[in-house]
mmCIF file of C-alpha atoms in Angstrom:
data_model
loop_
_atom_site.group_PDB
_atom_site.id
_atom_site.type_symbol
_atom_site.label_atom_id
_atom_site.label_comp_id
_atom_site.label_asym_id
_atom_site.label_seq_id
_atom_site.Cartn_x
_atom_site.Cartn_y
_atom_site.Cartn_z
ATOM 1 C CA UNK N 1452 -16.534 9.308 5.185
ATOM 2 C CA UNK N 1453 -17.363 8.833 1.517
ATOM 3 C CA UNK N 1454 -18.428 5.392 0.274
ATOM 4 C CA UNK N 1455 -15.814 3.917 -2.050
ATOM 5 C CA UNK N 1456 -16.596 0.192 -2.245
ATOM 6 C CA UNK N 1457 -19.840 -1.739 -2.540
ATOM 7 C CA UNK N 1458 -20.168 -5.468 -3.043
ATOM 8 C CA UNK N 1459 -22.532 -8.425 -2.750
ATOM 9 C CA UNK N 1460 -20.837 -11.809 -2.368
ATOM 10 C CA UNK N 1461 -21.028 -15.279 -0.899
ATOM 11 C CA UNK N 1462 -19.219 -15.584 2.407
ATOM 12 C CA UNK N 1463 -15.669 -16.654 1.586
ATOM 13 C CA UNK N 1464 -14.922 -18.587 4.765
ATOM 14 C CA UNK N 1465 -18.094 -20.642 4.408
ATOM 15 C CA UNK N 1466 -18.366 -21.262 0.671
ATOM 16 C CA UNK N 1467 -14.670 -21.723 -0.095
ATOM 17 C CA UNK N 1468 -15.018 -24.919 1.936
ATOM 18 C CA UNK N 1469 -18.641 -25.787 1.205
ATOM 19 C CA UNK N 1470 -18.644 -25.161 -2.573
ATOM 20 C CA UNK N 1471 -15.879 -22.951 -3.913
ATOM 21 C CA UNK N 1472 -17.015 -23.391 -7.531
ATOM 22 C CA UNK N 1473 -20.411 -21.980 -6.592
ATOM 23 C CA UNK N 1474 -18.758 -19.083 -4.785
ATOM 24 C CA UNK N 1475 -16.674 -18.231 -7.855
ATOM 25 C CA UNK N 1476 -19.634 -18.616 -10.224
ATOM 26 C CA UNK N 1477 -21.769 -16.312 -8.098
ATOM 27 C CA UNK N 1478 -18.983 -13.750 -7.998
ATOM 28 C CA UNK N 1479 -18.714 -13.762 -11.788
ATOM 29 C CA UNK N 1480 -22.452 -13.340 -12.186
ATOM 30 C CA UNK N 1481 -22.715 -10.338 -9.845
ATOM 31 C CA UNK N 1482 -19.442 -8.638 -10.786
ATOM 32 C CA UNK N 1483 -21.146 -6.308 -13.267
ATOM 33 C CA UNK N 1484 -23.560 -5.172 -10.536
ATOM 34 C CA UNK N 1485 -20.793 -4.583 -7.997
ATOM 35 C CA UNK N 1486 -18.809 -2.691 -10.622
ATOM 36 C CA UNK N 1487 -21.773 -0.470 -11.563
ATOM 37 C CA UNK N 1488 -22.775 0.335 -7.973
ATOM 38 C CA UNK N 1489 -19.203 1.035 -6.893
ATOM 39 C CA UNK N 1490 -18.758 3.513 -9.746
ATOM 40 C CA UNK N 1491 -22.112 5.135 -8.980
ATOM 41 C CA UNK N 1492 -21.548 5.641 -5.242
ATOM 42 C CA UNK N 1493 -18.103 7.108 -5.896
ATOM 43 C CA UNK N 1494 -19.587 9.515 -8.413
ATOM 44 C CA UNK N 1495 -22.357 10.625 -6.047
ATOM 45 C CA UNK N 1496 -19.932 10.975 -3.087
ATOM 46 C CA UNK N 1497 -22.270 9.283 -0.621
ATOM 47 C CA UNK N 1498 -21.354 9.785 3.041
ATOM 48 C CA UNK N 1499 -21.731 6.678 5.248
ATOM 49 C CA UNK N 1500 -20.193 7.737 8.537
ATOM 50 C CA UNK N 1501 -17.037 5.990 9.689
ATOM 51 C CA UNK N 1502 -16.700 3.419 6.895
ATOM 52 C CA UNK N 1503 -15.964 3.516 3.167
ATOM 53 C CA UNK N 1504 -16.890 -0.044 2.167
ATOM 54 C CA UNK N 1505 -20.262 -1.825 2.389
ATOM 55 C CA UNK N 1506 -20.394 -5.601 1.875
ATOM 56 C CA UNK N 1507 -23.563 -7.693 1.685
ATOM 57 C CA UNK N 1508 -22.321 -11.162 2.591
ATOM 58 C CA UNK N 1509 -24.526 -14.196 1.978
ATOM 59 C CA UNK N 1510 -24.612 -17.267 4.206
ATOM 60 C CA UNK N 1511 -26.320 -20.633 3.627
ATOM 61 C CA UNK N 1512 -29.985 -20.377 4.577
ATOM 62 C CA UNK N 1513 -30.447 -20.785 8.328
ATOM 63 C CA UNK N 1514 -26.988 -19.550 9.307
ATOM 64 C CA UNK N 1515 -26.589 -16.114 10.862
ATOM 65 C CA UNK N 1516 -23.806 -13.767 11.869
ATOM 66 C CA UNK N 1517 -23.840 -10.403 13.529
ATOM 67 C CA UNK N 1518 -22.840 -7.375 11.436
ATOM 68 C CA UNK N 1519 -19.219 -6.443 11.894
ATOM 69 C CA UNK N 1520 -16.884 -3.639 10.958
ATOM 70 C CA UNK N 1521 -13.206 -4.275 10.295
ATOM 71 C CA UNK N 1522 -11.182 -1.113 9.822
ATOM 72 C CA UNK N 1523 -13.276 0.886 7.321
ATOM 73 C CA UNK N 1524 -15.330 -2.027 5.960
ATOM 74 C CA UNK N 1525 -18.847 -2.714 7.230
ATOM 75 C CA UNK N 1526 -20.211 -6.204 6.573
ATOM 76 C CA UNK N 1527 -23.770 -7.431 7.066
ATOM 77 C CA UNK N 1528 -25.074 -10.967 6.539
ATOM 78 C CA UNK N 1529 -28.168 -12.217 4.719
ATOM 79 C CA UNK N 1530 -29.382 -15.745 3.900
ATOM 80 C CA UNK N 1531 -28.558 -17.422 0.588
ATOM 81 C CA UNK N 1532 -30.934 -20.067 -0.771
ATOM 82 C CA UNK N 1533 -29.431 -22.136 -3.569
ATOM 83 C CA UNK N 1534 -32.836 -22.963 -5.087
ATOM 84 C CA UNK N 1535 -33.696 -19.278 -5.541
ATOM 85 C CA UNK N 1536 -30.283 -18.575 -7.038
ATOM 86 C CA UNK N 1537 -30.477 -21.463 -9.505
ATOM 87 C CA UNK N 1538 -33.932 -20.346 -10.618
ATOM 88 C CA UNK N 1539 -32.739 -16.756 -11.117
ATOM 89 C CA UNK N 1540 -29.711 -17.954 -13.063
ATOM 90 C CA UNK N 1541 -31.839 -20.146 -15.321
ATOM 91 C CA UNK N 1542 -34.238 -17.268 -16.041
ATOM 92 C CA UNK N 1543 -31.490 -14.638 -16.199
ATOM 93 C CA UNK N 1544 -33.420 -12.778 -13.501
ATOM 94 C CA UNK N 1545 -31.205 -9.877 -12.429
ATOM 95 C CA UNK N 1546 -33.917 -8.556 -10.112
ATOM 96 C CA UNK N 1547 -33.098 -11.471 -7.783
ATOM 97 C CA UNK N 1548 -29.743 -9.870 -6.933
ATOM 98 C CA UNK N 1549 -31.173 -6.362 -6.712
ATOM 99 C CA UNK N 1550 -33.819 -7.507 -4.231
ATOM 100 C CA UNK N 1551 -31.048 -8.843 -1.983
ATOM 101 C CA UNK N 1552 -29.174 -5.566 -2.328
ATOM 102 C CA UNK N 1553 -32.251 -3.551 -1.387
ATOM 103 C CA UNK N 1554 -32.723 -5.655 1.751
ATOM 104 C CA UNK N 1555 -29.075 -5.157 2.546
ATOM 105 C CA UNK N 1556 -29.411 -1.380 2.192
ATOM 106 C CA UNK N 1557 -32.062 -1.277 4.897
ATOM 107 C CA UNK N 1558 -30.024 -3.505 7.167
ATOM 108 C CA UNK N 1559 -27.003 -1.241 6.753
ATOM 109 C CA UNK N 1560 -29.144 1.734 7.739
ATOM 110 C CA UNK N 1561 -30.078 0.048 11.021
ATOM 111 C CA UNK N 1562 -26.486 0.086 12.233
ATOM 112 C CA UNK N 1563 -24.793 2.867 10.265
ATOM 113 C CA UNK N 1564 -25.589 6.292 8.844
ATOM 114 C CA UNK N 1565 -26.374 4.976 5.359
ATOM 115 C CA UNK N 1566 -28.637 7.219 3.216
ATOM 116 C CA UNK N 1567 -31.040 4.530 2.058
ATOM 117 C CA UNK N 1568 -32.995 6.721 -0.348
ATOM 118 C CA UNK N 1569 -29.902 7.794 -2.274
ATOM 119 C CA UNK N 1570 -28.588 4.237 -2.422
ATOM 120 C CA UNK N 1571 -31.917 2.836 -3.579
ATOM 121 C CA UNK N 1572 -32.140 5.509 -6.281
ATOM 122 C CA UNK N 1573 -28.920 4.121 -7.757
ATOM 123 C CA UNK N 1574 -30.307 0.580 -7.759
ATOM 124 C CA UNK N 1575 -33.603 1.739 -9.266
ATOM 125 C CA UNK N 1576 -31.793 3.623 -12.034
ATOM 126 C CA UNK N 1577 -29.737 0.542 -12.849
ATOM 127 C CA UNK N 1578 -32.911 -1.539 -13.094
ATOM 128 C CA UNK N 1579 -34.716 1.114 -15.152
ATOM 129 C CA UNK N 1580 -31.858 1.125 -17.675
ATOM 130 C CA UNK N 1581 -32.212 -2.622 -18.159
ATOM 131 C CA UNK N 1582 -29.113 -3.445 -16.067
ATOM 132 C CA UNK N 1583 -26.716 -1.914 -18.591
ATOM 133 C CA UNK N 1584 -23.151 -1.292 -17.486
ATOM 134 C CA UNK N 1585 -21.361 0.445 -20.364
ATOM 135 C CA UNK N 1586 -18.666 3.097 -20.337
ATOM 136 C CA UNK N 1587 -15.957 4.776 -22.374
ATOM 137 C CA UNK N 1588 -12.681 3.313 -21.148
ATOM 138 C CA UNK N 1589 -10.120 5.184 -23.247
ATOM 139 C CA UNK N 1590 -9.934 7.777 -25.993
ATOM 140 C CA UNK N 1591 -6.673 8.760 -27.660
ATOM 141 C CA UNK N 1592 -6.187 11.207 -30.520
ATOM 142 C CA UNK N 1593 -2.993 10.944 -32.565
ATOM 143 C CA UNK N 1594 -2.931 14.123 -34.655
ATOM 144 C CA UNK N 1595 0.322 13.160 -36.305
ATOM 145 C CA UNK N 1596 -1.513 10.328 -38.107
ATOM 146 C CA UNK N 1597 -4.987 11.935 -38.137
ATOM 147 C CA UNK N 1598 -6.778 9.279 -36.086
ATOM 148 C CA UNK N 1599 -8.739 8.945 -32.857
ATOM 149 C CA UNK N 1600 -9.260 5.568 -31.235
ATOM 150 C CA UNK N 1601 -11.943 4.909 -28.613
ATOM 151 C CA UNK N 1602 -12.404 1.870 -26.391
ATOM 152 C CA UNK N 1603 -15.968 1.219 -25.225
ATOM 153 C CA UNK N 1604 -16.601 -1.392 -22.537
ATOM 154 C CA UNK N 1605 -19.649 -3.442 -21.656
ATOM 155 C CA UNK N 1606 -19.935 -5.651 -18.590
ATOM 156 C CA UNK N 1607 -22.840 -8.065 -18.158
ATOM 157 C CA UNK N 1608 -23.593 -11.063 -15.991
ATOM 158 C CA UNK N 1609 -22.113 -13.278 -18.736
ATOM 159 C CA UNK N 1610 -19.177 -11.394 -20.256
ATOM 160 C CA UNK N 1611 -16.849 -8.397 -20.398
ATOM 161 C CA UNK N 1612 -16.159 -6.967 -23.833
ATOM 162 C CA UNK N 1613 -14.317 -4.083 -25.464
ATOM 163 C CA UNK N 1614 -15.411 -2.489 -28.737
ATOM 164 C CA UNK N 1615 -13.121 -0.168 -30.690
ATOM 165 C CA UNK N 1616 -14.180 2.826 -32.783
ATOM 166 C CA UNK N 1617 -11.602 4.489 -35.040
ATOM 167 C CA UNK N 1618 -12.362 8.008 -36.315
ATOM 168 C CA UNK N 1619 -10.613 10.623 -38.400
ATOM 169 C CA UNK N 1620 -10.058 14.115 -37.011
ATOM 170 C CA UNK N 1621 -13.440 15.218 -38.375
ATOM 171 C CA UNK N 1622 -15.036 12.509 -36.206
ATOM 172 C CA UNK N 1623 -16.041 10.342 -39.172
ATOM 173 C CA UNK N 1624 -16.079 6.665 -38.197
ATOM 174 C CA UNK N 1625 -13.568 4.716 -40.278
ATOM 175 C CA UNK N 1626 -14.039 1.327 -38.644
ATOM 176 C CA UNK N 1627 -15.382 -0.282 -35.497
ATOM 177 C CA UNK N 1628 -15.740 -3.713 -34.008
ATOM 178 C CA UNK N 1629 -15.313 -6.094 -31.101
ATOM 179 C CA UNK N 1630 -11.662 -6.540 -30.133
ATOM 180 C CA UNK N 1631 -11.837 -8.302 -26.756
ATOM 181 C CA UNK N 1632 -14.298 -10.547 -24.951
ATOM 182 C CA UNK N 1633 -13.789 -12.541 -21.782
ATOM 183 C CA UNK N 1634 -15.391 -13.734 -18.545
ATOM 184 C CA UNK N 1635 -17.302 -11.266 -16.397
ATOM 185 C CA UNK N 1636 -14.872 -11.569 -13.504
ATOM 186 C CA UNK N 1637 -12.674 -8.705 -12.362
ATOM 187 C CA UNK N 1638 -9.782 -11.101 -11.728
ATOM 188 C CA UNK N 1639 -9.894 -12.022 -15.425
ATOM 189 C CA UNK N 1640 -10.494 -8.715 -17.212
ATOM 190 C CA UNK N 1641 -8.724 -6.275 -14.882
ATOM 191 C CA UNK N 1642 -5.468 -5.191 -16.473
ATOM 192 C CA UNK N 1643 -6.246 -6.469 -19.962
ATOM 193 C CA UNK N 1644 -6.419 -2.885 -21.219
ATOM 194 C CA UNK N 1645 -4.093 -0.194 -19.889
ATOM 195 C CA UNK N 1646 -3.605 2.317 -22.693
ATOM 196 C CA UNK N 1647 -3.530 3.076 -26.423
ATOM 197 C CA UNK N 1648 -0.130 3.878 -27.933
ATOM 198 C CA UNK N 1649 1.265 4.852 -31.331
ATOM 199 C CA UNK N 1650 4.347 2.998 -32.551
ATOM 200 C CA UNK N 1651 5.459 3.719 -36.122
ATOM 201 C CA UNK N 1652 2.648 2.878 -38.558
ATOM 202 C CA UNK N 1653 0.632 0.998 -35.946
ATOM 203 C CA UNK N 1654 -1.606 1.741 -32.996
ATOM 204 C CA UNK N 1655 -1.565 -0.766 -30.145
ATOM 205 C CA UNK N 1656 -3.795 -1.523 -27.183
ATOM 206 C CA UNK N 1657 -1.432 -2.474 -24.369
ATOM 207 C CA UNK N 1658 -2.186 -4.288 -21.112
ATOM 208 C CA UNK N 1659 -0.954 -3.669 -17.573
ATOM 209 C CA UNK N 1660 2.376 -5.302 -18.435
ATOM 210 C CA UNK N 1661 2.768 -3.045 -21.508
ATOM 211 C CA UNK N 1662 2.258 -6.081 -23.743
ATOM 212 C CA UNK N 1663 0.979 -5.074 -27.191
ATOM 213 C CA UNK N 1664 -2.232 -7.051 -27.037
ATOM 214 C CA UNK N 1665 -4.096 -5.662 -30.092
ATOM 215 C CA UNK N 1666 -2.652 -4.041 -33.210
ATOM 216 C CA UNK N 1667 -4.199 -1.600 -35.710
ATOM 217 C CA UNK N 1668 -2.364 -1.060 -38.993
ATOM 218 C CA UNK N 1669 -2.709 2.623 -39.908
ATOM 219 C CA UNK N 1670 -2.250 2.281 -43.724
ATOM 220 C CA UNK N 1671 -4.949 -0.413 -43.786
ATOM 221 C CA UNK N 1672 -7.362 1.766 -41.812
ATOM 222 C CA UNK N 1673 -6.846 4.672 -44.220
ATOM 223 C CA UNK N 1674 -7.657 2.401 -47.165
ATOM 224 C CA UNK N 1675 -10.997 1.312 -45.770
#
């Protein structure tokens, strides 16, 4: 079965009671890693036996749980030490999270047919590229008005942002700039951008509810 989900997180049952703010903060800070690794494993079509989701779940230091599989999700448990996390957060040390992930990879391989080398190559590539998670979200060409609009996304441990590039049909850049920036949490940014549509003399970025969130005035763009 091909791997489709990968995530590192604090154990919900434990930390939602112990310190839910910490749980949410941690989730925001690692979301860009989970997002990158999930995209990468889907692209590489990694086979992991009888599951399609791997979850590295962190427990307060000293607590332990046995690995468990529910339906198609395999979950292993590792210790979480608040002092190490706070130090990594203060120093913006992303390698702290990747070290946990690497340990988790080996633990997965002890109980499931997880190709450790291929998984570690993805983590190493992410580290080598300075933890960048950038991608082209949307590109729409409207030949009737002679414009192409691109949406480029960047997700970091601190923020999610969308930059727009507007080009003519000869691929000359007419304008570009930041149009959206928000928290690096999938529950916040998911659905903010659904599509790019042309309505009259304007181009709009619409969200999941088809709300016209951002507007581009075509005559103004042509006069730049």
